[in-house]
PDB file of C-alpha atoms and ligand atoms in Angstrom:
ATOM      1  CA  UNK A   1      -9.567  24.795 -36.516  1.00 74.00           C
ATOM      2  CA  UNK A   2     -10.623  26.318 -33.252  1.00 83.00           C
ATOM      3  CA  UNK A   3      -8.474  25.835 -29.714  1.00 85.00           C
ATOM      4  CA  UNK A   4      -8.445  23.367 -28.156  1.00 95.00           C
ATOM      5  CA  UNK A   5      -7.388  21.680 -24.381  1.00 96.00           C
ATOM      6  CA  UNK A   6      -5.956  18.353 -24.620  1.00 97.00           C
ATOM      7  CA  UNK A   7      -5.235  15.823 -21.688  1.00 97.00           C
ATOM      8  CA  UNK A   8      -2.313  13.736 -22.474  1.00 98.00           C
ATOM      9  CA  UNK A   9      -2.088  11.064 -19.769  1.00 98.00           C
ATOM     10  CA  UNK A  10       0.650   9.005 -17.993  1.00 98.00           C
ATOM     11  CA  UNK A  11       1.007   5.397 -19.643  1.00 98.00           C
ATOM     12  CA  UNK A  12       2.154   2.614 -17.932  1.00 98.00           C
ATOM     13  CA  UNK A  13       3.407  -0.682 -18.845  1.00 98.00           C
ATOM     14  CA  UNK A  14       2.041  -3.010 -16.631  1.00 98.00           C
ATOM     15  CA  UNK A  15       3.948  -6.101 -18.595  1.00 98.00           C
ATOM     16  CA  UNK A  16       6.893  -5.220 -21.010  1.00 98.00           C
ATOM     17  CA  UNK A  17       8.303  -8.568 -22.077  1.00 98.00           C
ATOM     18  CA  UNK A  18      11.616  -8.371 -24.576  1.00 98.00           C
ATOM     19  CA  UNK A  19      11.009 -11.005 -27.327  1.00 98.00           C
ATOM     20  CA  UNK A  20      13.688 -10.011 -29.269  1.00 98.00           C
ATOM     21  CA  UNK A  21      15.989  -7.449 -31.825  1.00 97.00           C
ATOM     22  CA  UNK A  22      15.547  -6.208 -34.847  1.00 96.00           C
ATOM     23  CA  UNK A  23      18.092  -5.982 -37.412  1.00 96.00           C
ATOM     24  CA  UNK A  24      18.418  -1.780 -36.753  1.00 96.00           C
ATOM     25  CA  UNK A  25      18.635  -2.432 -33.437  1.00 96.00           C
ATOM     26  CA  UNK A  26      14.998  -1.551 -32.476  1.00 97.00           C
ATOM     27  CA  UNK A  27      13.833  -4.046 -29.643  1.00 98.00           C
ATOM     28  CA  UNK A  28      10.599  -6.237 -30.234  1.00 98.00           C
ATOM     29  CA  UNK A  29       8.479  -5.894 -27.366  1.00 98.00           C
ATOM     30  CA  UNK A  30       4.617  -7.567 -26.072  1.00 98.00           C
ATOM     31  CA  UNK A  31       3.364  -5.123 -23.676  1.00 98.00           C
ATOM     32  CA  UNK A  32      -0.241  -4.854 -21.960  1.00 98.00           C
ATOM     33  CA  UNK A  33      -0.446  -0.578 -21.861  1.00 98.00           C
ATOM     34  CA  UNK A  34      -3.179   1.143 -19.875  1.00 98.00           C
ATOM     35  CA  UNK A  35      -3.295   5.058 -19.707  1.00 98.00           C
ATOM     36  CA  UNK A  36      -4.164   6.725 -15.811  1.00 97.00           C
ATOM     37  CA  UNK A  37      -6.364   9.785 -15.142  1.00 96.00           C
ATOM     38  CA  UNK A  38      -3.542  11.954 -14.147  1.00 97.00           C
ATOM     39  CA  UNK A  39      -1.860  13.318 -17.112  1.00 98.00           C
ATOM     40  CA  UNK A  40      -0.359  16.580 -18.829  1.00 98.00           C
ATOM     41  CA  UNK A  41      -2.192  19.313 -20.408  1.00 98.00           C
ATOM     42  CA  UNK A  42      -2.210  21.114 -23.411  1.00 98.00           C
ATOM     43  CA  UNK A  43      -3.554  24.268 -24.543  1.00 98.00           C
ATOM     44  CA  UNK A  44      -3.316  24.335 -28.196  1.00 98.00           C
ATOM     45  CA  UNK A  45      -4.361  27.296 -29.930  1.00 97.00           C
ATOM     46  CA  UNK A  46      -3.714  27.444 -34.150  1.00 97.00           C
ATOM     47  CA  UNK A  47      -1.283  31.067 -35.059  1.00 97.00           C
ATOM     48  CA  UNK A  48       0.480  32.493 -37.358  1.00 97.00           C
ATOM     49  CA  UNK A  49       4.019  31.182 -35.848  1.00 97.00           C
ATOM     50  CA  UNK A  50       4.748  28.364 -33.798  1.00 97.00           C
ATOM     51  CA  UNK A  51       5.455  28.968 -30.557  1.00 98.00           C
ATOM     52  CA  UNK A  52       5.795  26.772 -26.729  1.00 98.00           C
ATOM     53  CA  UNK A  53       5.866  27.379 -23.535  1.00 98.00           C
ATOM     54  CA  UNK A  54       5.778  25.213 -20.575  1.00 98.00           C
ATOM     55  CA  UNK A  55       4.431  24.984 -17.034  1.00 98.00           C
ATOM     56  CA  UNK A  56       4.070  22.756 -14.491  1.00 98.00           C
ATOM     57  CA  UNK A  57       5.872  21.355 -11.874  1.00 97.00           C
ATOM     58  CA  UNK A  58       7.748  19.463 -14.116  1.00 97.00           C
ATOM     59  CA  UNK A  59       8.742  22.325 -16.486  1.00 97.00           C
ATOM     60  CA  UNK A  60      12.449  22.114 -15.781  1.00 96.00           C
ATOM     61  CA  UNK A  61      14.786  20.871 -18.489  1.00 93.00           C
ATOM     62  CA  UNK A  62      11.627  20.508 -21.430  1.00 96.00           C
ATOM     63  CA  UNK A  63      12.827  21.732 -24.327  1.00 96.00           C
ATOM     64  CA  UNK A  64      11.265  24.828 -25.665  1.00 97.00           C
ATOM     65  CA  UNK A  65      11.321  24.341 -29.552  1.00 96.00           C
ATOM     66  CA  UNK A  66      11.844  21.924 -32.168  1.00 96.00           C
ATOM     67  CA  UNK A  67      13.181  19.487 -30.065  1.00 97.00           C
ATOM     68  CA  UNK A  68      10.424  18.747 -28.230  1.00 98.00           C
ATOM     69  CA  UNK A  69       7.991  16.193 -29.349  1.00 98.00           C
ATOM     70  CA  UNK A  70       4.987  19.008 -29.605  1.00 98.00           C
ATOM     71  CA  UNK A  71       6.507  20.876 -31.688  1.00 98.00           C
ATOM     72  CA  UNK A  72       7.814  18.480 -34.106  1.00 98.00           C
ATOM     73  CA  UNK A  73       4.244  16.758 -34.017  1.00 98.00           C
ATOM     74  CA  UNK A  74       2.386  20.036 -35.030  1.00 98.00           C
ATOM     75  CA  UNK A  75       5.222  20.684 -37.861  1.00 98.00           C
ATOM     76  CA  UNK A  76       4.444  16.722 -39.183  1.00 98.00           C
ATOM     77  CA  UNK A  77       0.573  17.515 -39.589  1.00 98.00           C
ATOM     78  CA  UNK A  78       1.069  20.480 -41.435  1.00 97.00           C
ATOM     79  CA  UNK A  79      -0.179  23.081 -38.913  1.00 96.00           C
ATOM     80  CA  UNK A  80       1.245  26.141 -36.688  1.00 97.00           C
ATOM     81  CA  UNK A  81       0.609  26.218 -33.347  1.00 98.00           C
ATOM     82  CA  UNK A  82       0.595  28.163 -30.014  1.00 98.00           C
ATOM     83  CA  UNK A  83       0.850  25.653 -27.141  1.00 98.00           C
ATOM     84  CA  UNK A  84       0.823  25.566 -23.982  1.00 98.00           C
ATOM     85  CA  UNK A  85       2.014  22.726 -22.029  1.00 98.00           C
ATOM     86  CA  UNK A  86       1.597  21.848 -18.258  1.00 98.00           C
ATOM     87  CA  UNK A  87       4.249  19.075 -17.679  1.00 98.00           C
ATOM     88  CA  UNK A  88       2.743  17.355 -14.706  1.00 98.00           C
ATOM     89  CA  UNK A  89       3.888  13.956 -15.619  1.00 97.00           C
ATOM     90  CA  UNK A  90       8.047  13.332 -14.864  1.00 96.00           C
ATOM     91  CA  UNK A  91      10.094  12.865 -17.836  1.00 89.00           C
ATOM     92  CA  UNK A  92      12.302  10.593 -18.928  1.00 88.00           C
ATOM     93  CA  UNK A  93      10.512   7.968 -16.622  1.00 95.00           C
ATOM     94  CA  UNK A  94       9.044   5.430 -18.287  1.00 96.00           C
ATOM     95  CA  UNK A  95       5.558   7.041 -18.410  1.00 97.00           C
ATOM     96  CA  UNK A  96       5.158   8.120 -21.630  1.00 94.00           C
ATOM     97  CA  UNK A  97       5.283  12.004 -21.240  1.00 90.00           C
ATOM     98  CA  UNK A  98       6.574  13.483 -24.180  1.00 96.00           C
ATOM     99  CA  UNK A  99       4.744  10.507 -26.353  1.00 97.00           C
ATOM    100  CA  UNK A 100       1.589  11.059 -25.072  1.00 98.00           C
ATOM    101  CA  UNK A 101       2.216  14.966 -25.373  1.00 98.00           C
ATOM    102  CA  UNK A 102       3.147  14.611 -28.798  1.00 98.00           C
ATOM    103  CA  UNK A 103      -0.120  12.231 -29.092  1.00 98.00           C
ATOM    104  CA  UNK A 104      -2.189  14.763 -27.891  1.00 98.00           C
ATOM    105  CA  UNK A 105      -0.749  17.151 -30.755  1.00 98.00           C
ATOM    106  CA  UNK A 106      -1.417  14.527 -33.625  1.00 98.00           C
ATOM    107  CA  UNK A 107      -5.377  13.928 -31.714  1.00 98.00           C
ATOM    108  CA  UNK A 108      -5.938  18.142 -32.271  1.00 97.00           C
ATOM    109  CA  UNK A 109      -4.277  17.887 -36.068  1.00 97.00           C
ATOM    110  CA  UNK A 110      -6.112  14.958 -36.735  1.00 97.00           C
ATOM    111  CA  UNK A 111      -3.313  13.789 -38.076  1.00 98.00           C
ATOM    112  CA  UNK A 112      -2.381  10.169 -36.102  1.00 98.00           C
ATOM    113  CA  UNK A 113      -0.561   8.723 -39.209  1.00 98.00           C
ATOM    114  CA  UNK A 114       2.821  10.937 -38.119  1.00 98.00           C
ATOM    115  CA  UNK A 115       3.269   8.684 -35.098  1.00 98.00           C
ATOM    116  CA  UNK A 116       5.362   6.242 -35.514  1.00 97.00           C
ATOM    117  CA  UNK A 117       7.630   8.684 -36.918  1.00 97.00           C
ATOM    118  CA  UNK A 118       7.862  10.789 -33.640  1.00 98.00           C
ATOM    119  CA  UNK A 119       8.835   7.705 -31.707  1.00 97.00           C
ATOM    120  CA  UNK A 120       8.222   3.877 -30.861  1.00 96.00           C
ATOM    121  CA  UNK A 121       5.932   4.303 -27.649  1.00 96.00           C
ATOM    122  CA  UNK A 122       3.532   7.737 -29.914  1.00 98.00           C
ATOM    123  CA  UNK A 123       1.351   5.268 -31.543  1.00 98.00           C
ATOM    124  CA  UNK A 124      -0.088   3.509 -28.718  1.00 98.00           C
ATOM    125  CA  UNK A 125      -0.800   6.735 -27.197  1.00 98.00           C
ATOM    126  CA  UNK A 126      -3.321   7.992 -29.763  1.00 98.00           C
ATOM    127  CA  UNK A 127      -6.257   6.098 -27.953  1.00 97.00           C
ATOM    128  CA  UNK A 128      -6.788   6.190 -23.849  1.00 96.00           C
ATOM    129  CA  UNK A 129      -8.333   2.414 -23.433  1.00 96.00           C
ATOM    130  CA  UNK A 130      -5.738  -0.395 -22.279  1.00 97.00           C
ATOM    131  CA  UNK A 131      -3.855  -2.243 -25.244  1.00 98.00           C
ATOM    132  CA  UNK A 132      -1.138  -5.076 -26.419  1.00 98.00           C
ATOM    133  CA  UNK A 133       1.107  -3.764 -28.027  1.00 98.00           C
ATOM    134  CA  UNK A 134       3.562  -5.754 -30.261  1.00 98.00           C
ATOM    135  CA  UNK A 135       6.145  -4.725 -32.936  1.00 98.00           C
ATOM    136  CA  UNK A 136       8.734  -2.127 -31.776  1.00 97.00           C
ATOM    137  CA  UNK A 137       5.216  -0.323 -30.758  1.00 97.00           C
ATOM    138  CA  UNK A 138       3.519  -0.017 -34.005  1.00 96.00           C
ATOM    139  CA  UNK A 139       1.321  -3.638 -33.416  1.00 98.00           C
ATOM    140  CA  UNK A 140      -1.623  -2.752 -31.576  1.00 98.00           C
ATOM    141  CA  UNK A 141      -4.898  -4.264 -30.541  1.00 97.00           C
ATOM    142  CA  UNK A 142      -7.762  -3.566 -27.651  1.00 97.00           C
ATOM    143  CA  UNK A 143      -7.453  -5.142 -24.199  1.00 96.00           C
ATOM    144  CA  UNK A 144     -10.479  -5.391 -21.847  1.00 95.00           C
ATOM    145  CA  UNK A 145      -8.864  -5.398 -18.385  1.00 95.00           C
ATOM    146  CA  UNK A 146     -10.497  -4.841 -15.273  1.00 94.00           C
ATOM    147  CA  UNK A 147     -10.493  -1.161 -13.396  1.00 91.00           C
ATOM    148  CA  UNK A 148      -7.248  -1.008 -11.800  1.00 89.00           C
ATOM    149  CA  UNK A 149      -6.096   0.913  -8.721  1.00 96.00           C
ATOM    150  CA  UNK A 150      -1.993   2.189  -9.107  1.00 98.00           C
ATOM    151  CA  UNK A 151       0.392   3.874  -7.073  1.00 98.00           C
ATOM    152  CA  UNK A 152       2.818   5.535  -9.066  1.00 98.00           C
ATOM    153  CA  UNK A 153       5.968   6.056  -7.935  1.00 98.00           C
ATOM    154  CA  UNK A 154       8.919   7.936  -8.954  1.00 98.00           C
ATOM    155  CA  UNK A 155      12.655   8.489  -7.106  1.00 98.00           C
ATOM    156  CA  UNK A 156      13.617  11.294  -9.508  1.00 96.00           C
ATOM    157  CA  UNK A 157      16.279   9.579 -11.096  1.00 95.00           C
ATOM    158  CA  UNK A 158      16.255  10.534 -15.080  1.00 90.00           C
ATOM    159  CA  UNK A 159      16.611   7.212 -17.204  1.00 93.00           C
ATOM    160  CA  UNK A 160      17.361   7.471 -21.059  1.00 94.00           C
ATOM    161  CA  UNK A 161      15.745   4.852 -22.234  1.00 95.00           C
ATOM    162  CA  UNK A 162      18.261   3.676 -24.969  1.00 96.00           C
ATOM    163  CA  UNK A 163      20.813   3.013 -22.415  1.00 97.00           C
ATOM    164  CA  UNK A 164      18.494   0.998 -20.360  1.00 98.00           C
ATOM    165  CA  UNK A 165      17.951  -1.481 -23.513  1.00 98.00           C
ATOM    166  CA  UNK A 166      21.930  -1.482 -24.080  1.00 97.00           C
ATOM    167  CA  UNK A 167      22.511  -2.612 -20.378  1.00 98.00           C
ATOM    168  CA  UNK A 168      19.874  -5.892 -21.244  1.00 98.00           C
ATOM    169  CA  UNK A 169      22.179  -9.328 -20.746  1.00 96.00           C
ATOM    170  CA  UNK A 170      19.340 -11.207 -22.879  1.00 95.00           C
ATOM    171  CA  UNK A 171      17.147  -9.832 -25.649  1.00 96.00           C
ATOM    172  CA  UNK A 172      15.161 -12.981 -26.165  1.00 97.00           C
ATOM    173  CA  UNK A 173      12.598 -13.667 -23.676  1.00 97.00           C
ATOM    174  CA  UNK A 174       8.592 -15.231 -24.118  1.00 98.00           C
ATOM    175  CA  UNK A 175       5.915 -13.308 -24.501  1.00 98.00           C
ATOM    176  CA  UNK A 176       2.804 -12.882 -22.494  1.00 98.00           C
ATOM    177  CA  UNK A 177       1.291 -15.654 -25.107  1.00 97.00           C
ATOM    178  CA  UNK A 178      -2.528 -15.525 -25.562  1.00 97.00           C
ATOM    179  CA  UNK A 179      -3.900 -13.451 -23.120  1.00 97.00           C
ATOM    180  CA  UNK A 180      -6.826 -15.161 -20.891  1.00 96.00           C
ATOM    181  CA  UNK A 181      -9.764 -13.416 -20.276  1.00 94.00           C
ATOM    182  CA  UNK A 182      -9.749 -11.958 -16.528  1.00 95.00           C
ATOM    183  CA  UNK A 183     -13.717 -12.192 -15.552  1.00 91.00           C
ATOM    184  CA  UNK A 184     -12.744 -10.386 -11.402  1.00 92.00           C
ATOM    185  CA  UNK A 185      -9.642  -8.088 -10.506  1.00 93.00           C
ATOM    186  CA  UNK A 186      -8.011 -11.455  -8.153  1.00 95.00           C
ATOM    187  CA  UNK A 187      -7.906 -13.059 -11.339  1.00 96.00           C
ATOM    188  CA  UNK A 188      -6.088 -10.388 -13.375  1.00 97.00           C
ATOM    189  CA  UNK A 189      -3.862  -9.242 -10.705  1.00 97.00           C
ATOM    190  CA  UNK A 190      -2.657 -13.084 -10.032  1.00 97.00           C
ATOM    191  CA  UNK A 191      -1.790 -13.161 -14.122  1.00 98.00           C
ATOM    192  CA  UNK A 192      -0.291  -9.778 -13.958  1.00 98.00           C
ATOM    193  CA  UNK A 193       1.859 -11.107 -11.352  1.00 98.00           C
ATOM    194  CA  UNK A 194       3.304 -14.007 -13.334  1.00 98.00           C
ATOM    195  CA  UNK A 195       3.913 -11.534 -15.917  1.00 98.00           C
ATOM    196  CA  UNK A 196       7.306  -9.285 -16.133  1.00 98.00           C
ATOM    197  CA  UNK A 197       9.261  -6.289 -17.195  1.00 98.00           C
ATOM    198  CA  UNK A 198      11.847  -7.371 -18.860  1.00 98.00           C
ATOM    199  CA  UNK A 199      14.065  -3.983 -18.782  1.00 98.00           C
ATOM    200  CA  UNK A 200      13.841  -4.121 -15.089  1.00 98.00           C
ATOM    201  CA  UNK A 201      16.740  -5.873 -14.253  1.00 98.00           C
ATOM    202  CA  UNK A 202      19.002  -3.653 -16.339  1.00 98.00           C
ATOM    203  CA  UNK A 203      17.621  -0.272 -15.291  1.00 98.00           C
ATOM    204  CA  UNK A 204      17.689  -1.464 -11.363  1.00 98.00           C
ATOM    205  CA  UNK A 205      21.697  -1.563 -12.216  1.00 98.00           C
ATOM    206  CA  UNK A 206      21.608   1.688 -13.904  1.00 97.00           C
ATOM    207  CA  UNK A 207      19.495   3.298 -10.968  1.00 97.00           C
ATOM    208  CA  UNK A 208      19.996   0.849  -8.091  1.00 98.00           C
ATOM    209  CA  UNK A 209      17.353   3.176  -6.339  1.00 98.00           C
ATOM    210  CA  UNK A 210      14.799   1.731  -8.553  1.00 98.00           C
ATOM    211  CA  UNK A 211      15.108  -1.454  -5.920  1.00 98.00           C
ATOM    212  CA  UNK A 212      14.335   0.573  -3.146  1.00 98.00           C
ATOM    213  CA  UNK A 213      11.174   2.074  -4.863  1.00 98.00           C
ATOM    214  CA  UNK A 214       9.957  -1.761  -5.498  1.00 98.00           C
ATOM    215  CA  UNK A 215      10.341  -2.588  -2.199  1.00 98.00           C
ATOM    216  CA  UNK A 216       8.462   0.620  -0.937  1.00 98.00           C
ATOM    217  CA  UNK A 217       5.861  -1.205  -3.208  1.00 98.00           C
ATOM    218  CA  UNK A 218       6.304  -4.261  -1.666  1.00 95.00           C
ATOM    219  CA  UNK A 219       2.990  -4.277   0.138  1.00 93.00           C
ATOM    220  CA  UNK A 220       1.328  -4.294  -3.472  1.00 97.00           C
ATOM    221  CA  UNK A 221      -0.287  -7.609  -4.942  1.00 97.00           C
ATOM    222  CA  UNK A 222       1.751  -6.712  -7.753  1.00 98.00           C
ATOM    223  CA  UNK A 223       4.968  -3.980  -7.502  1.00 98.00           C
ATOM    224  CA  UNK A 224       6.639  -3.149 -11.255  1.00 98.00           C
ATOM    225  CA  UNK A 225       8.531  -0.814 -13.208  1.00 98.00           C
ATOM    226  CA  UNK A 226       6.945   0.518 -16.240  1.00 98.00           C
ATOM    227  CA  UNK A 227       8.494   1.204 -18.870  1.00 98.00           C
ATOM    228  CA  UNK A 228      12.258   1.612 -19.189  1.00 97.00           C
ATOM    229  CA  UNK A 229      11.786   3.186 -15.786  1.00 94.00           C
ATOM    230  CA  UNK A 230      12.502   4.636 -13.262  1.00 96.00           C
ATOM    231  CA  UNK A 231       9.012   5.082 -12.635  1.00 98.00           C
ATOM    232  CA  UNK A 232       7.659   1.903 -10.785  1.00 98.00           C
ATOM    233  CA  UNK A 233       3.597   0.777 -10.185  1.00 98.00           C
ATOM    234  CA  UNK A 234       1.615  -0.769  -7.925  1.00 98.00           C
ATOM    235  CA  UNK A 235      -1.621  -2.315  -8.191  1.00 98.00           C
ATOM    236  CA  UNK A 236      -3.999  -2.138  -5.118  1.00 96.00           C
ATOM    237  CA  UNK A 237      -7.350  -3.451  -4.644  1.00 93.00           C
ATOM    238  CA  UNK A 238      -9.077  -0.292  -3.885  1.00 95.00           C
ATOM    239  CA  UNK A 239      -8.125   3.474  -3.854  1.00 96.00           C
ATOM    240  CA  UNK A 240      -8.046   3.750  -0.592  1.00 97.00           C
ATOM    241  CA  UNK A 241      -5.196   1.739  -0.224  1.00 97.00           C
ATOM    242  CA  UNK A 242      -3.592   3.187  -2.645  1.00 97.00           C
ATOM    243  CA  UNK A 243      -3.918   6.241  -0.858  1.00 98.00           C
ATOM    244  CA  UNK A 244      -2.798   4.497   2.098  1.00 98.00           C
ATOM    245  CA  UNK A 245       0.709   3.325   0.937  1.00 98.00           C
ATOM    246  CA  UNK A 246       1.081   6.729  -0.954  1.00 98.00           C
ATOM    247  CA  UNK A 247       1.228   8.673   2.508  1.00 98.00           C
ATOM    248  CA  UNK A 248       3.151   6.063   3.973  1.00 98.00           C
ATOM    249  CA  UNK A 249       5.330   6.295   0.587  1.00 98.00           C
ATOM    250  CA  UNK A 250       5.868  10.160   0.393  1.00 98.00           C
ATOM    251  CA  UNK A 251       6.251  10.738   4.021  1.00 98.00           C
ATOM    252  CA  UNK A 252       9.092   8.430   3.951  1.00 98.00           C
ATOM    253  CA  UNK A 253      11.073   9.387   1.300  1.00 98.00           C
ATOM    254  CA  UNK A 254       9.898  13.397   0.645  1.00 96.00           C
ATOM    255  CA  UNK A 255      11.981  14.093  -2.477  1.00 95.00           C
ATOM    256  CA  UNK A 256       9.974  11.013  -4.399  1.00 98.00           C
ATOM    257  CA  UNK A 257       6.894  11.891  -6.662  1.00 98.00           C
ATOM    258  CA  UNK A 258       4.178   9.649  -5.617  1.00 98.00           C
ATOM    259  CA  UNK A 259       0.708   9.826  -7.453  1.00 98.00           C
ATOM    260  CA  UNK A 260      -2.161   7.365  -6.644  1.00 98.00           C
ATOM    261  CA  UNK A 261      -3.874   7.187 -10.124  1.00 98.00           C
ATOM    262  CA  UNK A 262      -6.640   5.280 -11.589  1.00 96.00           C
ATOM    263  CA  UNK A 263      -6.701   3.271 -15.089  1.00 95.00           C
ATOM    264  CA  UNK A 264      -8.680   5.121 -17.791  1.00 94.00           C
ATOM    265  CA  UNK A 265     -11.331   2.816 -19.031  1.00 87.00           C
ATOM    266  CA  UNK A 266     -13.314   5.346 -21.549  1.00 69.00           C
ATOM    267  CA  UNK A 267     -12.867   8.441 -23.188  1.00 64.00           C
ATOM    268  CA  UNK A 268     -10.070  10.995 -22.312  1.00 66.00           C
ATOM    269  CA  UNK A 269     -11.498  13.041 -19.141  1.00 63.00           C
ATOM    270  CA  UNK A 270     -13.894  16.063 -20.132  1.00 57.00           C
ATOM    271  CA  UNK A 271     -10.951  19.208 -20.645  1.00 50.00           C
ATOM    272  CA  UNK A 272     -11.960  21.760 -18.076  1.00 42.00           C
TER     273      UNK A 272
HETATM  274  O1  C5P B   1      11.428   5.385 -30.744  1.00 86.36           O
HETATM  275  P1  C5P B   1      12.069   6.173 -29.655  1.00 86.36           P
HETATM  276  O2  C5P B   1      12.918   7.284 -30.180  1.00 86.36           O
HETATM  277  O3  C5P B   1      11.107   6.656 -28.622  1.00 86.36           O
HETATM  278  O4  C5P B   1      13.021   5.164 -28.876  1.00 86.36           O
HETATM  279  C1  C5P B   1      14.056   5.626 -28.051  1.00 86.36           C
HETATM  280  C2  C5P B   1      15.157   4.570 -28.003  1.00 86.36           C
HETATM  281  O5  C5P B   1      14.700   3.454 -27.244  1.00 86.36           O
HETATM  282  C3  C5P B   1      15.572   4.001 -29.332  1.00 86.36           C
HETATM  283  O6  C5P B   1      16.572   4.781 -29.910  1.00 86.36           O
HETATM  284  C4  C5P B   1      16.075   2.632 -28.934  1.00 86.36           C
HETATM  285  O7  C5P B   1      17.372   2.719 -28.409  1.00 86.36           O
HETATM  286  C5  C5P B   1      15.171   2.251 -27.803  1.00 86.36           C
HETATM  287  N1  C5P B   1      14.016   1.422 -28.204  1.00 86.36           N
HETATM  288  C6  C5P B   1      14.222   0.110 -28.620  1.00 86.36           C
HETATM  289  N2  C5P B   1      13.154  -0.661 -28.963  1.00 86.36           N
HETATM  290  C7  C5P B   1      11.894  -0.175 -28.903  1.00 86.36           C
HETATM  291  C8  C5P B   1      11.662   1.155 -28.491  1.00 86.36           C
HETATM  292  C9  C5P B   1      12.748   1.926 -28.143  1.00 86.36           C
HETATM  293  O8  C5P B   1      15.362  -0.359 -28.670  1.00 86.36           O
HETATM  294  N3  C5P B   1      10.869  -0.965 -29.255  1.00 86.36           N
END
């Protein structure tokens, strides 16, 4: 096995509906995932001992050994690596980070069967291309949505996600149902909108900023947290207004991480 750069990119949740609980306490979601081009990297080089170290402007607070996803990936496939990891992505905010790290490990080992071990959200982070996924995270299946234009948004509040799904008042809510076929971006931003995230609610009490990043959004055809948050979306028509509200965004509120993005539609972008 030769080195190797891997992208791991920021996922979003543009719908995360709560059906329901298990009996272990694991939540049963239906979410429509899409991965953006803006992402972590990962230099992953095979050796003799394992060994990490981190970069990035998000560097701060990632754990350096066995706890961190990486690490424990590369120990689950069987392999020793040296990594190197640029954390460009915001943890513990509802974008994936440390899944899609560990993702990227399990892509380089070849060995994809150890996610769902690592953690609920891993598995659907194996493949770039927009999904449903169903389950606790383990049901998956191929979504054709049209190119979408986000504005990623982030108030730099750190949100563990199990405390967000013990703050939920309801755990029983409908699902997306059968999802239409969208043939023009109106028509699958005016479904998206109809569409929810059902941890919202609870995290906006947790983080009350999280309301204030949503209305920052509010020009958006569609404004949403992803995930368990904080991290909130919105979907524009083009880039350039994207771009538009993300200077109006970040010159308003300068300790915020704001990051126009667009959705991945085909393979991971070339390493380089
Ligand atoms: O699987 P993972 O360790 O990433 O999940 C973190 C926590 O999020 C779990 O311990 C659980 O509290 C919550 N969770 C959940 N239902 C899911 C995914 C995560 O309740 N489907």
């Amino acid at each position: 096995m030769t080195a190797a750069e891997e992208f791991a990119p920021a996922k979003i949740n543009l719908t995360l509906h709560v059906t329901g609980q298990r009996a272990d306490g694991y939540h049963l979601l239906d979410s429509l995932v899409v991965f953006a081009d803006i992402g972590d990297r990962l230099w992953l080089t095979p050796a003799a001992q394992m060994a990490l170290d981190v970069g990035g402007r998000f560097a701060d607070g990632v754990p350096r050994d066995n706890r961190n996803l990486v690490w424990r990936a590369a120990e689950l496939s069987g392999q020793r690596l040296r990594i190197r990891l640029e954390k460009n992505l915001p943890h513990g905010a509802g974008i994936g980070g440390g899944s899609s790290d560990a993702a990227a490990v399990l892509r380089f080992c070849g060995a994809p069967e150890h996610a769902p071990s690592l953690g609920a959200d891993v598995p659907v982070c194996l493949s770039p291309l927009p999904q449903r996924m169903q389950g606790i995270g383990e049901e998956l299946a191929p979504v054709s949505v049209p190119p979408c234009h986000l504005l990623l948004v982030n108030p730099g509040v750190d949100l563990p996600t199990p405390e967000v799904f013990k703050a939920l008042e309801q755990r029983e809510h409908a699902g997306m149902g059968p999802l239409p076929r969208w043939p023009s971006a109106a028509e699958f931003t005016a479904w998206l909108a109809a569409q929810r995230n059902d941890l919202e609610p609870a995290a906006c009490r947790l983080a009350p900023v999280i309301g204030a990043v949503l209305a920052q959004l509010g020009d958006a055809p569609v404004a949403r947290m992803s995930g368990s948050g904080a991290t909130c979306f919105g979907l524009y028509e083009n880039a350039d207004l994207a771009r538009a509200a993300a200077r109006r965004i970040a010159a308003a509120n300068p300790g915020w991480w704001v990051q126009p993005a667009a959705m991945l539609s085909g393979a991971l972008p070339a390493a380089g």
